[in-house]
PDB file of C-alpha atoms in Angstrom:
ATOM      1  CA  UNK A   1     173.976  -4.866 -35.707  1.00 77.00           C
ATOM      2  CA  UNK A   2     170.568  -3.159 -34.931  1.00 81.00           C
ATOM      3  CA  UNK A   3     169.372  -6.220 -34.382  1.00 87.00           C
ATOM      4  CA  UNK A   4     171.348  -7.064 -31.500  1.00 86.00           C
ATOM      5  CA  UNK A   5     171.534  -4.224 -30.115  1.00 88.00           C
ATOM      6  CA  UNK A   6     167.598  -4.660 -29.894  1.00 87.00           C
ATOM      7  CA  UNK A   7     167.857  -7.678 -28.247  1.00 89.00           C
ATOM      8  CA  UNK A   8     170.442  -6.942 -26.143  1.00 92.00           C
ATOM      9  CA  UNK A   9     168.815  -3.642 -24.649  1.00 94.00           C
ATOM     10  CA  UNK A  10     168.296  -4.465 -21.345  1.00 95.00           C
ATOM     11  CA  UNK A  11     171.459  -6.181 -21.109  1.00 96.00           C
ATOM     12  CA  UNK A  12     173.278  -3.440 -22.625  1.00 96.00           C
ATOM     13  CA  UNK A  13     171.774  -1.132 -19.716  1.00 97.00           C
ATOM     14  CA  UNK A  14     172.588  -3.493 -16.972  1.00 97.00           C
ATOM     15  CA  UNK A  15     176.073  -4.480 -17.474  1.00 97.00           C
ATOM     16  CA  UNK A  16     178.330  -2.241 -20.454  1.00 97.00           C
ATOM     17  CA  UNK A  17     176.134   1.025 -19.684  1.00 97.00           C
ATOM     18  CA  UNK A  18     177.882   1.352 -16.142  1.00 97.00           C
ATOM     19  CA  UNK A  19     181.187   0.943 -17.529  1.00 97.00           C
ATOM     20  CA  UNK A  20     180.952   3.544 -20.259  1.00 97.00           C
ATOM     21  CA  UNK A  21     178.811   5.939 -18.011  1.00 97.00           C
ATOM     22  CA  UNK A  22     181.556   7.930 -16.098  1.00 97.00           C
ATOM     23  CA  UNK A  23     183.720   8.493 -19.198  1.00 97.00           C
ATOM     24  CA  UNK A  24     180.957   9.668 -21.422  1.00 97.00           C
ATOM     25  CA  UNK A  25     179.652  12.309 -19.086  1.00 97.00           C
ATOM     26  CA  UNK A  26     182.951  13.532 -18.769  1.00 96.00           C
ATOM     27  CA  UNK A  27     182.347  14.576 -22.776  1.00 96.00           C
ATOM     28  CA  UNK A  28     179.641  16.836 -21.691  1.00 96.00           C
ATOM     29  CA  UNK A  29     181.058  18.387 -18.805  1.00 95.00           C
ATOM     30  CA  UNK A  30     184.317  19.375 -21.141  1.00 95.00           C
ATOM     31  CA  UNK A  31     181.471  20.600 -23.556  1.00 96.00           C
ATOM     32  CA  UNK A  32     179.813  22.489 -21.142  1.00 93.00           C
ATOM     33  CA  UNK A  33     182.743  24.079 -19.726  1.00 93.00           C
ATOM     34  CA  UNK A  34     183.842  25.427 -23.419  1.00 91.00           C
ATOM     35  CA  UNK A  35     180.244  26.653 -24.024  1.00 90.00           C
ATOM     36  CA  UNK A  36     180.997  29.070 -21.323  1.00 80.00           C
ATOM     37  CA  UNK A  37     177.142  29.539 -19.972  1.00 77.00           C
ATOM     38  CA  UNK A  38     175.525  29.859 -23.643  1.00 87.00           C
ATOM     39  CA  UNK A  39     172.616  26.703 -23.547  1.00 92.00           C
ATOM     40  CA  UNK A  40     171.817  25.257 -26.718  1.00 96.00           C
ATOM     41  CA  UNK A  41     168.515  25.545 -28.011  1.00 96.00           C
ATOM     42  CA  UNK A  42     168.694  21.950 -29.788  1.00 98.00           C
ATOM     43  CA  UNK A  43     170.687  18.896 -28.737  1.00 98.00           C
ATOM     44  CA  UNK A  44     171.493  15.804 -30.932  1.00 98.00           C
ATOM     45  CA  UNK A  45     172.888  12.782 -29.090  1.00 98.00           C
ATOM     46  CA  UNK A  46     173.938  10.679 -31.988  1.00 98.00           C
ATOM     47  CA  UNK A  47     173.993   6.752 -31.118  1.00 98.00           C
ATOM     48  CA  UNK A  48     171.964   7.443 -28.180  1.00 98.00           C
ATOM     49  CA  UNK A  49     171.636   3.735 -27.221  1.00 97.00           C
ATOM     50  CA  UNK A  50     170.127   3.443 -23.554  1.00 98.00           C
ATOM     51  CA  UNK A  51     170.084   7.419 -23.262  1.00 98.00           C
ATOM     52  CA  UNK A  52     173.132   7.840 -20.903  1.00 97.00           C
ATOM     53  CA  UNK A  53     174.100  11.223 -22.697  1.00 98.00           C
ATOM     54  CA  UNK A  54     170.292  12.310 -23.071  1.00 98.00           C
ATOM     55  CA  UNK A  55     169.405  12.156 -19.894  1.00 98.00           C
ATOM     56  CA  UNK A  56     171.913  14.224 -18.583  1.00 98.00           C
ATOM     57  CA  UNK A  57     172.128  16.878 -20.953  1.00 98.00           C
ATOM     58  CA  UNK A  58     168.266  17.313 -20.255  1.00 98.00           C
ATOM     59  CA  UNK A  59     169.400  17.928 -17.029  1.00 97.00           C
ATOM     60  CA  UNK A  60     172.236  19.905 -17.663  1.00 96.00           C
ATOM     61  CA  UNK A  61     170.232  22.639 -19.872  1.00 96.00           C
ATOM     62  CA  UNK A  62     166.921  23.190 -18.676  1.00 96.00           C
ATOM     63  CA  UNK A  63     165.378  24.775 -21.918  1.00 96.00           C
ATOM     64  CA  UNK A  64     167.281  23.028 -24.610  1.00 97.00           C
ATOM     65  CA  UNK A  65     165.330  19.964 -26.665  1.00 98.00           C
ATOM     66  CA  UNK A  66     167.252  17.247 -27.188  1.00 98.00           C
ATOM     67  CA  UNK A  67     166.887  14.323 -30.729  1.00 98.00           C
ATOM     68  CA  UNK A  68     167.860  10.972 -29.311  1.00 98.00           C
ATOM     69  CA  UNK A  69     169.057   9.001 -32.353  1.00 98.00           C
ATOM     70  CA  UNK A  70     169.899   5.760 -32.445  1.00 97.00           C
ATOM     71  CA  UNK A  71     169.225   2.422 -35.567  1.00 96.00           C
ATOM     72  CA  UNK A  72     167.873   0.345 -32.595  1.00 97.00           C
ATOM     73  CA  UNK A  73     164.570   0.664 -31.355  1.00 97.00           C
ATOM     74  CA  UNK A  74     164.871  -1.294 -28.954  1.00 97.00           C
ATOM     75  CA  UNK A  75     168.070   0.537 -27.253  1.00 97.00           C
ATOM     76  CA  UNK A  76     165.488   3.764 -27.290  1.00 98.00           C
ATOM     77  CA  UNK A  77     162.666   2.315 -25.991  1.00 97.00           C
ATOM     78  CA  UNK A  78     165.071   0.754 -23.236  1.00 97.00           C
ATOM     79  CA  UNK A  79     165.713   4.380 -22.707  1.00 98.00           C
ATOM     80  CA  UNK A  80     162.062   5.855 -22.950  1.00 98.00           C
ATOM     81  CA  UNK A  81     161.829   3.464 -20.027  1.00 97.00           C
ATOM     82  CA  UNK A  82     164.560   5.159 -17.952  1.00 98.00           C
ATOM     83  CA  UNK A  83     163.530   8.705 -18.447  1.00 98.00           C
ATOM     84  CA  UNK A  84     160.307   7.732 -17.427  1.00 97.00           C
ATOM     85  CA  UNK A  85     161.753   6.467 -14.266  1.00 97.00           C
ATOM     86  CA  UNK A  86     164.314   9.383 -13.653  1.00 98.00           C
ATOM     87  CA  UNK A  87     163.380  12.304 -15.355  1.00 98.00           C
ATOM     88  CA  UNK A  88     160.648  15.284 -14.585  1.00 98.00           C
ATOM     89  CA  UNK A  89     157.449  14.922 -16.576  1.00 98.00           C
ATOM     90  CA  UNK A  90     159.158  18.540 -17.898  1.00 97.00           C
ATOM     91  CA  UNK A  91     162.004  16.999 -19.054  1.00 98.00           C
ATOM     92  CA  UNK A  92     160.703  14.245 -20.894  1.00 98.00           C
ATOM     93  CA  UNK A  93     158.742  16.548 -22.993  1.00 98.00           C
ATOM     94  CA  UNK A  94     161.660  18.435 -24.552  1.00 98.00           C
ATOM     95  CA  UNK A  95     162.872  14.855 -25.452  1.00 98.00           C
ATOM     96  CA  UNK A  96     162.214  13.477 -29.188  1.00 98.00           C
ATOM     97  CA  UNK A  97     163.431   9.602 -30.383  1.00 98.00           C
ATOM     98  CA  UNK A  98     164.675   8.784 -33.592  1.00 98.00           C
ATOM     99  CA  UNK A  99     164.794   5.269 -35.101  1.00 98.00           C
ATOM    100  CA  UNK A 100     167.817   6.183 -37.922  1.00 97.00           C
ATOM    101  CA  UNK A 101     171.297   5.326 -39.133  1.00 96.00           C
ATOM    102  CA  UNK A 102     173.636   7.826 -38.398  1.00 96.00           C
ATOM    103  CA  UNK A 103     174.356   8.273 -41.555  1.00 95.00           C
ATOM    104  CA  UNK A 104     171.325   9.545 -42.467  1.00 96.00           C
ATOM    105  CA  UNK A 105     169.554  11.879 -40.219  1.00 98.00           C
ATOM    106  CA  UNK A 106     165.668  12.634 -40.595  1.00 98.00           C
ATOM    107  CA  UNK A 107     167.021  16.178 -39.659  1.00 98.00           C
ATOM    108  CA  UNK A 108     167.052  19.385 -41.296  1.00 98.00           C
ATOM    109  CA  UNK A 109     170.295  21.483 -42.486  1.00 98.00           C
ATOM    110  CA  UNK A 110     171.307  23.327 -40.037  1.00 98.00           C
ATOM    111  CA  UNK A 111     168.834  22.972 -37.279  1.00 98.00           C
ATOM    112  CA  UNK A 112     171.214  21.520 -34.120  1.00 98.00           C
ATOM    113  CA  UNK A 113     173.637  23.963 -31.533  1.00 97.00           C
ATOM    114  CA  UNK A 114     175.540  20.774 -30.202  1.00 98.00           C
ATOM    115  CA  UNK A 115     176.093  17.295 -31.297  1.00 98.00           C
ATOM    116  CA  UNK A 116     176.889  14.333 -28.647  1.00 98.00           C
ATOM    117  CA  UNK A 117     177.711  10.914 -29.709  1.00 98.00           C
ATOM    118  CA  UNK A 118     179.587   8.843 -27.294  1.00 97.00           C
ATOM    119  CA  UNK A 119     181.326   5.103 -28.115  1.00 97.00           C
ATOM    120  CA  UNK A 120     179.468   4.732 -31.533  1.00 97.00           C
ATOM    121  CA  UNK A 121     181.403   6.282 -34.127  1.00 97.00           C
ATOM    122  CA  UNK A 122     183.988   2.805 -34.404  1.00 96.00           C
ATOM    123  CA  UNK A 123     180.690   1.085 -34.858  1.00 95.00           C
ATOM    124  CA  UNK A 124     179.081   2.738 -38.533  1.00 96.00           C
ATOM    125  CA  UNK A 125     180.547   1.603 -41.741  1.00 94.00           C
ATOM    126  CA  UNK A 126     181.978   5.227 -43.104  1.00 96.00           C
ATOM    127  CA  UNK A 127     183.171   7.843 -40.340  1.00 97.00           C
ATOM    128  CA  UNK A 128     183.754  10.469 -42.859  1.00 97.00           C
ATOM    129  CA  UNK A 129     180.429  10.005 -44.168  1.00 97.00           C
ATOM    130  CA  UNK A 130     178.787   9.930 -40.539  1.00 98.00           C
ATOM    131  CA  UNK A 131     180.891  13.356 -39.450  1.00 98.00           C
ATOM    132  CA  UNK A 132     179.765  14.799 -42.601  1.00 98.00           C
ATOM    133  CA  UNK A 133     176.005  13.816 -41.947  1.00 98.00           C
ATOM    134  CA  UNK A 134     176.808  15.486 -38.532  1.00 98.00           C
ATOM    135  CA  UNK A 135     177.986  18.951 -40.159  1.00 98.00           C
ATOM    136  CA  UNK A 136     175.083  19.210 -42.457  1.00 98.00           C
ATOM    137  CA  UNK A 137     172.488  19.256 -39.334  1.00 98.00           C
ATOM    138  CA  UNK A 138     175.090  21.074 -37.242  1.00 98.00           C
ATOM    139  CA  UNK A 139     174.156  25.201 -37.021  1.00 98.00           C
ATOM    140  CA  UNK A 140     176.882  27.426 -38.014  1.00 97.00           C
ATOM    141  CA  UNK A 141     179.254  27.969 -35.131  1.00 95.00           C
ATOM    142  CA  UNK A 142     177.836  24.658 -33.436  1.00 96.00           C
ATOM    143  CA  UNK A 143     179.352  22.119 -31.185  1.00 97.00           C
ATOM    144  CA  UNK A 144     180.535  18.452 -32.463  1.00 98.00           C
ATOM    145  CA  UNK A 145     181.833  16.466 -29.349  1.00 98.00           C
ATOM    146  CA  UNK A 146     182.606  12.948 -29.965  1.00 98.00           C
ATOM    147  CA  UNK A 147     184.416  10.186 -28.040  1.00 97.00           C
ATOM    148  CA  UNK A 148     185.589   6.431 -29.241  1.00 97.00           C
ATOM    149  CA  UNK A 149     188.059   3.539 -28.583  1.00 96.00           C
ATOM    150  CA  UNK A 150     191.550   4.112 -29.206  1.00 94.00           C
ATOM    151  CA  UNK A 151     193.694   1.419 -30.387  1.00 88.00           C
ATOM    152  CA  UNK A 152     195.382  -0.356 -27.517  1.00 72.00           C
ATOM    153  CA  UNK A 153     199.180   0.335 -27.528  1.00 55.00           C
ATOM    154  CA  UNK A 154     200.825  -2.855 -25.807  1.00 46.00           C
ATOM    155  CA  UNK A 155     199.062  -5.387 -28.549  1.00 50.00           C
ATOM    156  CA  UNK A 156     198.517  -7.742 -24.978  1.00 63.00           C
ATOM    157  CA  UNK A 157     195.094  -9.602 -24.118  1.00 81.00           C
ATOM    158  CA  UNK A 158     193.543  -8.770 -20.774  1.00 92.00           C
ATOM    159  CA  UNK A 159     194.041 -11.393 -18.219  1.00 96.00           C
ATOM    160  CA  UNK A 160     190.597 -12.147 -17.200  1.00 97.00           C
ATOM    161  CA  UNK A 161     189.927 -12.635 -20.537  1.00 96.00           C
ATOM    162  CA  UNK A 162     192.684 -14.786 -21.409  1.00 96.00           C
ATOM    163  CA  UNK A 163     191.771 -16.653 -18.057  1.00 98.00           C
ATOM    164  CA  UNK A 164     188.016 -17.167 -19.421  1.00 97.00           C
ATOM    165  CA  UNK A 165     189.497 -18.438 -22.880  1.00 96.00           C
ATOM    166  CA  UNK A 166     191.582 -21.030 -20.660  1.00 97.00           C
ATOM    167  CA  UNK A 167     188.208 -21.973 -18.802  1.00 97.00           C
ATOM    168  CA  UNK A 168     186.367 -22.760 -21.790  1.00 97.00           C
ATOM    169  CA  UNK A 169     189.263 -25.275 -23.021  1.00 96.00           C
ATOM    170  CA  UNK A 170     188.922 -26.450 -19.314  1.00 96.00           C
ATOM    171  CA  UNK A 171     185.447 -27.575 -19.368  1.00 95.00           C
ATOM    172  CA  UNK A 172     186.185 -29.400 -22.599  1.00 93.00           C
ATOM    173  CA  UNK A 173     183.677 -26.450 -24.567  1.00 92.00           C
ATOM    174  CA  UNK A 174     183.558 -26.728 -28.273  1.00 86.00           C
ATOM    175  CA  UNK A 175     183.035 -23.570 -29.646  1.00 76.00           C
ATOM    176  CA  UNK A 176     181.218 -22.686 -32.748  1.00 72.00           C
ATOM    177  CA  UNK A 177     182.998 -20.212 -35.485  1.00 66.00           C
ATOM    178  CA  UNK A 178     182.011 -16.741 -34.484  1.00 62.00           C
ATOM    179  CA  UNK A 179     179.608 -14.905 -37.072  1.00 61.00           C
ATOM    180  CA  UNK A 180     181.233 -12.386 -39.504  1.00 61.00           C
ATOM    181  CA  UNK A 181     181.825  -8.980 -38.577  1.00 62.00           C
ATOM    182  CA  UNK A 182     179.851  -6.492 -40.094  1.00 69.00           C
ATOM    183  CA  UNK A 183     181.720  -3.472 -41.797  1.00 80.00           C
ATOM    184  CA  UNK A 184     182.282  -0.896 -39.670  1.00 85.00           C
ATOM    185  CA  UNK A 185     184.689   1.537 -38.676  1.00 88.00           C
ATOM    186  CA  UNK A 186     186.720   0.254 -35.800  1.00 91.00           C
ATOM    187  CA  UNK A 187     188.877   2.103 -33.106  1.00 93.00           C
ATOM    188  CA  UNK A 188     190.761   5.278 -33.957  1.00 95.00           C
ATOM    189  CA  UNK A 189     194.019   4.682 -34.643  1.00 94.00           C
ATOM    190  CA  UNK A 190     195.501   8.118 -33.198  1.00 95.00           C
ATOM    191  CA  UNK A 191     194.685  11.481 -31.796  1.00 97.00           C
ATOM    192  CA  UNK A 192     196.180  12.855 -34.746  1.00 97.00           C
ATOM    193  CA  UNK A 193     194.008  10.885 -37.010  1.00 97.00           C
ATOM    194  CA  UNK A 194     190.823  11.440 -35.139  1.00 97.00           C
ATOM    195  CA  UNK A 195     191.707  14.841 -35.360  1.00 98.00           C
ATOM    196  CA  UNK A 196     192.411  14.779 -39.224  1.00 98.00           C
ATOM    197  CA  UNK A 197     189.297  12.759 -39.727  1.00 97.00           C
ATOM    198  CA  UNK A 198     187.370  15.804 -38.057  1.00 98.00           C
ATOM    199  CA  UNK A 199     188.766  18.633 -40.198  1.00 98.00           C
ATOM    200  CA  UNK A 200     188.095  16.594 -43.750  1.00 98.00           C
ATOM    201  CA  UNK A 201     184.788  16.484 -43.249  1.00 98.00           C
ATOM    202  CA  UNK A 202     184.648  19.935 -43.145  1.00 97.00           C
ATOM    203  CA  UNK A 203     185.075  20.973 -39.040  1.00 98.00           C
ATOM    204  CA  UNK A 204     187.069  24.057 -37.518  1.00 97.00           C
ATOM    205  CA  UNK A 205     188.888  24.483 -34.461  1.00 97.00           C
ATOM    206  CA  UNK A 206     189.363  20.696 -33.764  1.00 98.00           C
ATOM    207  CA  UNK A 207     191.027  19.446 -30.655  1.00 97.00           C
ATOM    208  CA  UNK A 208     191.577  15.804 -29.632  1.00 98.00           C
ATOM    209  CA  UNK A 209     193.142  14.484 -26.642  1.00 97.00           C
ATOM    210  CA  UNK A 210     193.147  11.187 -25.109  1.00 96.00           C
ATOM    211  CA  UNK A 211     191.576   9.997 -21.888  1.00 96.00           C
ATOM    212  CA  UNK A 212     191.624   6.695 -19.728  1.00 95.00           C
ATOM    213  CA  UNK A 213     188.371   4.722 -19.565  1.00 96.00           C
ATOM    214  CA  UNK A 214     188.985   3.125 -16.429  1.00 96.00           C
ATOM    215  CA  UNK A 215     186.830  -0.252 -14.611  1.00 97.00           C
ATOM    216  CA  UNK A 216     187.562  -1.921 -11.769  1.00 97.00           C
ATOM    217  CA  UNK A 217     186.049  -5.913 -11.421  1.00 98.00           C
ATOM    218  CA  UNK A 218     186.130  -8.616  -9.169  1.00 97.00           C
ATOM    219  CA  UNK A 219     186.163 -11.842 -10.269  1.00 98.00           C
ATOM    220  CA  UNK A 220     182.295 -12.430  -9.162  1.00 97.00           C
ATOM    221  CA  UNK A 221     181.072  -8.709 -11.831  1.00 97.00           C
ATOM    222  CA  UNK A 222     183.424 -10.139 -14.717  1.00 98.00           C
ATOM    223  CA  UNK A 223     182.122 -13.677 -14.458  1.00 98.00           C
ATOM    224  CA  UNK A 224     178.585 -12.108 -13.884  1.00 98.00           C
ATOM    225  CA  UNK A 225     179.383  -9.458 -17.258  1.00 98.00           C
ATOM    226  CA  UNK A 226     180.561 -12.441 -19.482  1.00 97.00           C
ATOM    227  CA  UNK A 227     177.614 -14.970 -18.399  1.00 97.00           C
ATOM    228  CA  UNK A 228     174.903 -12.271 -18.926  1.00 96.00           C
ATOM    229  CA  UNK A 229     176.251 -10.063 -21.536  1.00 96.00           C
ATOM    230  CA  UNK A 230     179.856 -10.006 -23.185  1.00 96.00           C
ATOM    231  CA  UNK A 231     179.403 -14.230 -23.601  1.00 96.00           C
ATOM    232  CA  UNK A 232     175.747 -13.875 -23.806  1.00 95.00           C
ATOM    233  CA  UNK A 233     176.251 -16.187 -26.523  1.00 94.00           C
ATOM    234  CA  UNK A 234     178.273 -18.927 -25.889  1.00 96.00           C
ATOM    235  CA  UNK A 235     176.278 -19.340 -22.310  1.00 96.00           C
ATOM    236  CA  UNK A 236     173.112 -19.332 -23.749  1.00 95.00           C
ATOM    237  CA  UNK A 237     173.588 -22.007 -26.241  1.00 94.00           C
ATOM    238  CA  UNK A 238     174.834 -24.604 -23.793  1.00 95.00           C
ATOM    239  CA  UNK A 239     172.644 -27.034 -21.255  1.00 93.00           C
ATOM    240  CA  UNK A 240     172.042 -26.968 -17.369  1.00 92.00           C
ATOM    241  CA  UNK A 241     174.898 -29.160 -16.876  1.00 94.00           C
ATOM    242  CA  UNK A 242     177.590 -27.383 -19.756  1.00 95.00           C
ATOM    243  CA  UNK A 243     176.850 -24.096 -18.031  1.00 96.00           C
ATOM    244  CA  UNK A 244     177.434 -24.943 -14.756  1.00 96.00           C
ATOM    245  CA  UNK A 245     180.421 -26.351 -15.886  1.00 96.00           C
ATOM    246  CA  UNK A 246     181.714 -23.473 -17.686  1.00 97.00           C
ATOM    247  CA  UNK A 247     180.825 -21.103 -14.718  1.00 97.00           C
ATOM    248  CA  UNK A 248     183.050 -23.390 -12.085  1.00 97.00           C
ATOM    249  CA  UNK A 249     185.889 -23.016 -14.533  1.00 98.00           C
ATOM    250  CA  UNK A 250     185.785 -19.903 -15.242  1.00 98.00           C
ATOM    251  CA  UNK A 251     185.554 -19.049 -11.235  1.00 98.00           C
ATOM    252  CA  UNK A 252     188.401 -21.550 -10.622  1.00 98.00           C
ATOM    253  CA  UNK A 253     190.635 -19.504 -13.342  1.00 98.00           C
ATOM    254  CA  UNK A 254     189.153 -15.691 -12.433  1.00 98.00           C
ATOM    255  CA  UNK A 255     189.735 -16.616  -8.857  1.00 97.00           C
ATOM    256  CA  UNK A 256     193.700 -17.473  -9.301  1.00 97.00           C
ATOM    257  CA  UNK A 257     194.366 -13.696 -10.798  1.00 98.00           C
ATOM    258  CA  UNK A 258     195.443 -10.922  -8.191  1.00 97.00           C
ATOM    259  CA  UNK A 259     193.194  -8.105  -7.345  1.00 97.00           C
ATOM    260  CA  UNK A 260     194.966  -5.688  -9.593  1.00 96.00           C
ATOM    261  CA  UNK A 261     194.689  -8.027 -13.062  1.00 97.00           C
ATOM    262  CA  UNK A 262     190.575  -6.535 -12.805  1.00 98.00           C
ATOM    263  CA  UNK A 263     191.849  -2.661 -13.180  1.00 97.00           C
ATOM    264  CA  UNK A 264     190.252  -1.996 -16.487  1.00 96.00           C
ATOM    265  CA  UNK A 265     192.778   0.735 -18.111  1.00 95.00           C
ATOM    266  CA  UNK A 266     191.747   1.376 -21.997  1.00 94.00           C
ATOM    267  CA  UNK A 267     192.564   4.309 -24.083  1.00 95.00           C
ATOM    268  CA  UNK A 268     190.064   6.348 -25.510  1.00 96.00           C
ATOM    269  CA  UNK A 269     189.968   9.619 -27.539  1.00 97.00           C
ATOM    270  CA  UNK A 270     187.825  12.983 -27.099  1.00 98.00           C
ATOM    271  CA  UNK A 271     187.559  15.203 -30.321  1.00 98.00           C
ATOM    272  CA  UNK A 272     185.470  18.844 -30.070  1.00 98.00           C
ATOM    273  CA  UNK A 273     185.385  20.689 -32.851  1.00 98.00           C
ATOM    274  CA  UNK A 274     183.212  23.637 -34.543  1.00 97.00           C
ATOM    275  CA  UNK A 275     181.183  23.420 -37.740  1.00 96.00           C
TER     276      UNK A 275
END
């Protein structure tokens, strides 16, 4: 997985960032507002990736020092690359990368006042042992804020995407058997699991409440997102002429569905809790 998220960096920045971004600094600004004024001295944003959360809470709290952690280098220096671009020669100073699984922090006991991680904990193999890594380098009294995919309720595909699938039978693609999944945790089936998931490993005054990630496309952004990242894949492994024919399909199909089928609405879930 680290190894396509290192290839996929730049990607990543240019086309899933963006759709992520809005809901993810909502997380801080519901941490912030429970912090009440009190700035953290040290900030951990766990799963860091392009450095959506990092930049912001450098931002946001002028003297803290914030860990970016993340087991792609290549997401990190992707983000290196944007703080250089965005943020105050100040700011970049109180900012330290970490090449690391988040289950296994190069961090000391007890050493961090708030802990970020936004979209990655469906991705590690063993969420309890992740949130427990997370207490151990969590201070007493700090913050845990964390924020994942919650499993769909209807069960139904997406449109678009069902309208790409029909484009691909369209231009008469033969598609290779996708590569095995690696282990890993997958959405959150509840608030009330996420929740009991957070007091097991050994947190205090959890809350968890759902939110709505919510996208809008056109048919001309999906197409672009699923040539250049989501089907990054399947695009890149067929000719000139198979691509182009793909593309026209997939236009022909994307173009048919009504303004309204592109309203990304996904469920998501926001646990805070105290170590």
């Amino acid at each position: 997985m680290a190894e396509r998220y290192d290839a996929s960096a730049g990607r990543y920045e240019r086309w899933w960032a963006p759709v992520l971004r809005p809901t993810a600094l909502g997380l801080l600004d519901e941490v912030g507002s429970r912090l009440e004024g009190r700035e953290p001295d040290r900030i951990l944003d766990l799963g860091a990736g392009t450095g959506t959360l990092t930049r912001s809470a450098v931002r946001r709290w002028p003297t803290a020092n914030l860990i970016a952690v993340d087991a792609s280098g290549g997401m990190l220096r992707t983000a290196e690359v944007l703080a250089d671009e965005e943020l105050a020669p100040e700011q970049r100073r109180r900012i330290e990368y970490v090449v690391a699984g988040a289950d296994r922090l190069p961090i000391a006991d007890a050493s961090v006042d708030l802990v970020v991680s936004s979209f990655v904990l469906q991705l590690v193999p063993n969420r309890h042992r992740v949130l427990r890594e997370v207490r151990r380098v969590l201070a007493p009294g700090g913050t845990f804020a964390w924020l994942t995919w919650l499993e769909g309720r209807s069960g139904e595909r997406w449109r678009p995407d069902e309208a790409f699938d029909d484009a691909v039978a369209d231009a008469g693609i033969e598609e290779d058997d996708p590569p095995a999944e690696e282990s890993r945790s997958g959405d959150v089936t509840s608030i009330e699991a996420a929740a009991a998931q957070t007091r097991r490993a050994g947190f205090r005054d959890v809350s968890a409440r759902e939110r709505t990630l919510a996208f809008d496309w056109t048919p001309q952004s999906y197409l672009d997102f699923l040539e250049l990242y989501d089907e990054w894949d399947l695009f890149s492994s067929l000719a000139g002429a198979e691509r182009t024919r793909l593309r026209r399909a997939a236009e022909r199909r994307l173009g048919r569905l009504r303004a309204s089928d592109f309203e990304w609405r996904v469920p998501v879930v926001e646990v805070i809790a105290r170590r």
